């Protein structure tokens, strides 16, 4: 089945530690995105990528980094500079630049 | 930039009744309006969308209406069922703004038997 796979489902971060969230898609989509979801709030865009080896900052990129070395993969690293990392992280992809986002099942990141 | 407001934040309906969620947007250039359903612990799923050249779209028990003049759009769910219980998000985007979806804060819908 085609879709987006995020792993792990749950992740814990210690103080000063960087952690990486995985996102893989087999939909042959060019565009991929990372969103952060906090309770009672809408989704906020962290980074997005239109094409391999290119990515752009979203609205809340500080403390995060990404790479796009393969079309299928768009990992997100939450760095120690992100002081409030506890949230539900969603990866998404789309065929076109601005419609029909397909989401993964998310990763819940918590701080120990 | 675009700002999307969504109301109500919670909605409780009896099974079989209708549910309506409303969103307003600020950017008159927005031209694509999707609705997503998110079940607990899962990612959002697209349930219906509408483009600015259309005033209404239906898909079985779900419909979306768009009023471009007033800059608001609504999701209508008829004959609600317990499996409709979830969080629903509206969003707005424009074709010249790559990847820039603006999401509403979400509506928690609870359908009671």
Short mmCIF file of C-alpha atoms in Angstrom, two decimals:
data_model
loop_
_atom_site.label_atom_id
_atom_site.label_comp_id
_atom_site.label_asym_id
_atom_site.label_seq_id
_atom_site.Cartn_x
_atom_site.Cartn_y
_atom_site.Cartn_z
CA UNK A 1 0.00 0.00 0.00
CA UNK A 2 1.21 3.50 -0.80
CA UNK A 3 1.57 5.92 2.04
CA UNK A 4 3.74 7.82 4.47
CA UNK A 5 5.56 6.07 7.28
CA UNK A 6 6.77 7.92 10.34
CA UNK A 7 8.96 6.40 13.00
CA UNK A 8 9.21 6.04 15.85
CA UNK A 9 5.67 6.52 17.14
CA UNK A 10 6.97 7.69 20.52
CA UNK A 11 10.31 9.36 21.21
CA UNK A 12 11.91 10.74 24.35
CA UNK A 13 14.61 13.38 24.40
CA UNK A 14 17.06 14.16 27.16
CA UNK A 15 18.37 17.65 27.87
CA UNK A 16 20.99 18.73 25.35
CA UNK A 17 20.26 15.86 23.01
CA UNK A 18 19.46 15.96 19.32
CA UNK A 19 16.87 13.50 18.06
CA UNK A 20 15.84 12.58 14.53
CA UNK A 21 12.35 11.72 13.36
CA UNK A 22 12.03 9.58 10.29
CA UNK A 23 9.60 10.12 7.41
CA UNK A 24 9.42 7.91 4.32
CA UNK A 25 6.89 8.02 1.49
CA UNK A 26 6.26 5.72 -1.46
CA UNK A 27 3.66 7.90 -3.17
CA UNK A 28 6.19 9.34 -5.61
CA UNK A 29 5.37 12.83 -4.34
CA UNK A 30 7.81 15.64 -4.97
CA UNK A 31 6.77 17.79 -2.00
CA UNK A 32 7.22 16.88 1.64
CA UNK A 33 6.47 18.79 4.82
CA UNK A 34 6.94 18.72 8.58
CA UNK A 35 4.26 20.10 10.88
CA UNK A 36 4.16 20.50 14.62
CA UNK A 37 0.89 19.99 16.50
CA UNK A 38 0.31 21.21 20.05
CA UNK A 39 -2.85 20.45 22.02
CA UNK A 40 -5.74 22.72 21.06
CA UNK A 41 -3.80 24.33 18.24
CA UNK A 42 -3.69 24.00 14.51
CA UNK A 43 -0.78 22.58 12.61
CA UNK A 44 2.27 24.79 12.25
CA UNK A 45 4.75 24.37 9.40
CA UNK A 46 8.35 23.67 10.38
CA UNK A 47 10.04 22.93 7.05
CA UNK A 48 9.01 21.94 3.56
CA UNK A 49 10.77 20.60 0.51
CA UNK A 50 9.66 20.93 -3.07
CA UNK A 51 12.35 18.75 -4.56
CA UNK A 52 15.37 16.65 -3.66
CA UNK A 53 18.28 18.63 -2.21
CA UNK A 54 16.12 21.68 -1.62
CA UNK A 55 14.10 22.74 1.39
CA UNK A 56 12.64 25.91 2.87
CA UNK A 57 11.95 27.14 6.39
CA UNK A 58 8.37 27.28 7.51
CA UNK A 59 6.86 29.41 10.24
CA UNK A 60 8.63 27.78 13.21
CA UNK A 61 11.97 26.46 11.88
CA UNK A 62 14.15 27.60 14.79
CA UNK A 63 15.67 24.66 16.63
CA UNK A 64 14.95 22.20 13.83
CA UNK A 65 16.89 20.94 10.81
CA UNK A 66 16.03 18.74 7.83
CA UNK A 67 17.61 17.07 4.84
CA UNK A 68 16.22 15.81 1.53
CA UNK A 69 18.80 13.55 -0.04
CA UNK A 70 16.23 11.19 -1.53
CA UNK A 71 12.77 11.80 -2.94
CA UNK A 72 11.30 9.26 -0.56
CA UNK A 73 12.84 10.53 2.66
CA UNK A 74 12.59 13.75 4.66
CA UNK A 75 14.02 13.31 8.19
CA UNK A 76 13.58 15.99 10.82
CA UNK A 77 16.16 16.63 13.54
CA UNK A 78 15.03 18.33 16.72
CA UNK A 79 18.13 20.00 18.07
CA UNK A 80 19.02 20.97 21.63
CA UNK A 81 18.31 24.57 20.59
CA UNK A 82 14.58 23.77 20.53
CA UNK A 83 13.67 24.55 24.13
CA UNK A 84 10.09 23.34 24.01
CA UNK A 85 10.15 20.24 21.82
CA UNK A 86 7.27 18.32 23.39
CA UNK A 87 4.65 18.00 20.66
CA UNK A 88 3.09 15.71 18.08
CA UNK A 89 5.08 15.86 14.84
CA UNK A 90 3.42 15.17 11.51
CA UNK A 91 5.07 14.54 8.19
CA UNK A 92 3.12 15.08 5.00
CA UNK A 93 3.58 14.89 1.26
CA UNK A 94 1.76 16.16 -1.80
CA UNK A 95 1.91 15.64 -5.53
CA UNK A 96 1.32 19.29 -6.28
CA UNK A 97 2.70 22.29 -4.48
CA UNK A 98 -0.44 23.41 -2.73
CA UNK A 99 -3.13 20.77 -2.44
CA UNK A 100 -4.08 17.37 -1.10
CA UNK A 101 -1.66 16.82 1.72
CA UNK A 102 -1.24 13.20 2.78
CA UNK A 103 -0.15 12.80 6.38
CA UNK A 104 1.77 10.14 8.24
CA UNK A 105 0.56 8.79 11.58
CA UNK A 106 2.80 11.09 13.59
CA UNK A 107 5.53 10.93 16.22
CA UNK A 108 4.92 12.03 19.80
CA UNK A 109 8.10 13.61 21.17
CA UNK A 110 8.46 14.14 24.89
CA UNK A 111 11.26 15.51 27.06
CA UNK A 112 12.65 13.41 29.91
CA UNK B 1 -0.12 36.37 6.06
CA UNK B 2 -3.17 34.15 6.06
CA UNK B 3 -5.08 33.61 9.29
CA UNK B 4 -7.78 30.97 9.66
CA UNK B 5 -10.26 30.99 12.54
CA UNK B 6 -12.35 27.92 13.26
CA UNK B 7 -15.50 27.60 15.39
CA UNK B 8 -16.65 25.97 17.54
CA UNK B 9 -13.71 24.38 19.33
CA UNK B 10 -15.92 21.56 20.58
CA UNK B 11 -19.20 20.24 19.24
CA UNK B 12 -21.42 17.60 20.79
CA UNK B 13 -24.23 16.17 18.68
CA UNK B 14 -26.75 13.38 19.01
CA UNK B 15 -26.36 10.51 16.60
CA UNK B 16 -28.41 11.22 13.50
CA UNK B 17 -28.28 15.00 13.89
CA UNK B 18 -26.27 17.36 11.71
CA UNK B 19 -22.97 19.05 12.60
CA UNK B 20 -21.68 22.31 11.18
CA UNK B 21 -18.17 23.72 11.57
CA UNK B 22 -17.28 27.17 10.32
CA UNK B 23 -13.99 28.74 9.29
CA UNK B 24 -13.08 32.25 8.26
CA UNK B 25 -9.96 33.28 6.42
CA UNK B 26 -8.23 36.61 5.97
CA UNK B 27 -6.35 36.38 2.66
CA UNK B 28 -8.71 37.04 -0.23
CA UNK B 29 -6.16 35.39 -2.58
CA UNK B 30 -6.63 31.99 -0.90
CA UNK B 31 -8.21 29.64 -3.40
CA UNK B 32 -8.06 26.12 -2.00
CA UNK B 33 -9.86 24.99 1.16
CA UNK B 34 -9.45 21.41 2.43
CA UNK B 35 -10.98 19.76 5.48
CA UNK B 36 -9.13 17.11 7.46
CA UNK B 37 -10.36 14.57 10.01
CA UNK B 38 -7.97 13.44 12.71
CA UNK B 39 -8.66 10.47 14.95
CA UNK B 40 -6.87 10.09 18.25
CA UNK B 41 -3.18 9.30 17.86
CA UNK B 42 -3.33 9.39 14.07
CA UNK B 43 -2.45 11.81 11.31
CA UNK B 44 -5.13 13.98 9.67
CA UNK B 45 -6.91 12.58 6.64
CA UNK B 46 -8.36 14.68 3.86
CA UNK B 47 -12.14 14.23 3.77
CA UNK B 48 -13.26 16.91 1.34
CA UNK B 49 -11.88 20.00 -0.36
CA UNK B 50 -13.16 22.91 -2.39
CA UNK B 51 -11.62 25.41 -4.76
CA UNK B 52 -12.55 29.05 -4.99
CA UNK B 53 -14.38 28.68 -8.31
CA UNK B 54 -16.98 26.41 -6.67
CA UNK B 55 -19.59 27.38 -4.10
CA UNK B 56 -20.53 23.96 -2.76
CA UNK B 57 -19.31 20.38 -2.93
CA UNK B 58 -20.89 17.20 -1.57
CA UNK B 59 -19.62 13.72 -0.89
CA UNK B 60 -22.25 11.44 0.63
CA UNK B 61 -22.96 12.78 4.15
CA UNK B 62 -20.32 15.49 3.96
CA UNK B 63 -20.60 18.85 2.25
CA UNK B 64 -18.53 22.02 2.16
CA UNK B 65 -19.79 25.48 1.28
CA UNK B 66 -17.70 28.50 0.39
CA UNK B 67 -18.63 32.18 0.54
CA UNK B 68 -15.79 34.11 -1.08
CA UNK B 69 -17.35 37.49 -0.45
CA UNK B 70 -17.59 36.90 3.27
CA UNK B 71 -14.37 34.83 3.29
CA UNK B 72 -15.79 31.90 5.14
CA UNK B 73 -16.36 28.23 4.46
CA UNK B 74 -18.21 25.54 6.36
CA UNK B 75 -18.24 21.78 6.78
CA UNK B 76 -21.62 20.09 7.08
CA UNK B 77 -22.00 16.51 8.29
CA UNK B 78 -25.49 15.05 8.06
CA UNK B 79 -26.89 11.97 9.79
CA UNK B 80 -23.92 11.85 12.15
CA UNK B 81 -22.65 8.50 13.35
CA UNK B 82 -20.36 7.58 16.28
CA UNK B 83 -17.47 7.03 13.85
CA UNK B 84 -17.70 10.72 12.92
CA UNK B 85 -16.28 11.53 16.36
CA UNK B 86 -12.84 13.09 15.76
CA UNK B 87 -11.05 16.42 15.49
CA UNK B 88 -11.75 18.29 12.27
CA UNK B 89 -9.37 20.90 10.82
CA UNK B 90 -10.04 23.41 8.12
CA UNK B 91 -7.22 24.94 6.09
CA UNK B 92 -6.63 27.54 3.41
CA UNK B 93 -3.91 27.94 0.83
CA UNK B 94 -3.16 29.78 -2.38
CA UNK B 95 -1.61 28.40 -5.52
CA UNK B 96 1.20 30.95 -5.56
CA UNK B 97 2.27 30.22 -1.99
CA UNK B 98 4.16 26.96 -2.02
CA UNK B 99 3.28 24.62 0.82
CA UNK B 100 1.81 27.43 2.86
CA UNK B 101 -1.32 25.90 4.28
CA UNK B 102 -2.81 27.81 7.19
CA UNK B 103 -4.77 25.54 9.50
CA UNK B 104 -7.60 26.33 11.87
CA UNK B 105 -7.23 25.31 15.52
CA UNK B 106 -9.54 22.33 15.12
CA UNK B 107 -13.01 21.26 16.29
CA UNK B 108 -13.49 18.27 18.56
CA UNK B 109 -16.70 16.58 17.44
CA UNK B 110 -18.35 14.09 19.77
CA UNK B 111 -21.31 12.09 18.49
CA UNK B 112 -23.31 10.53 21.30
CA UNK B 113 -25.54 7.50 20.66
#
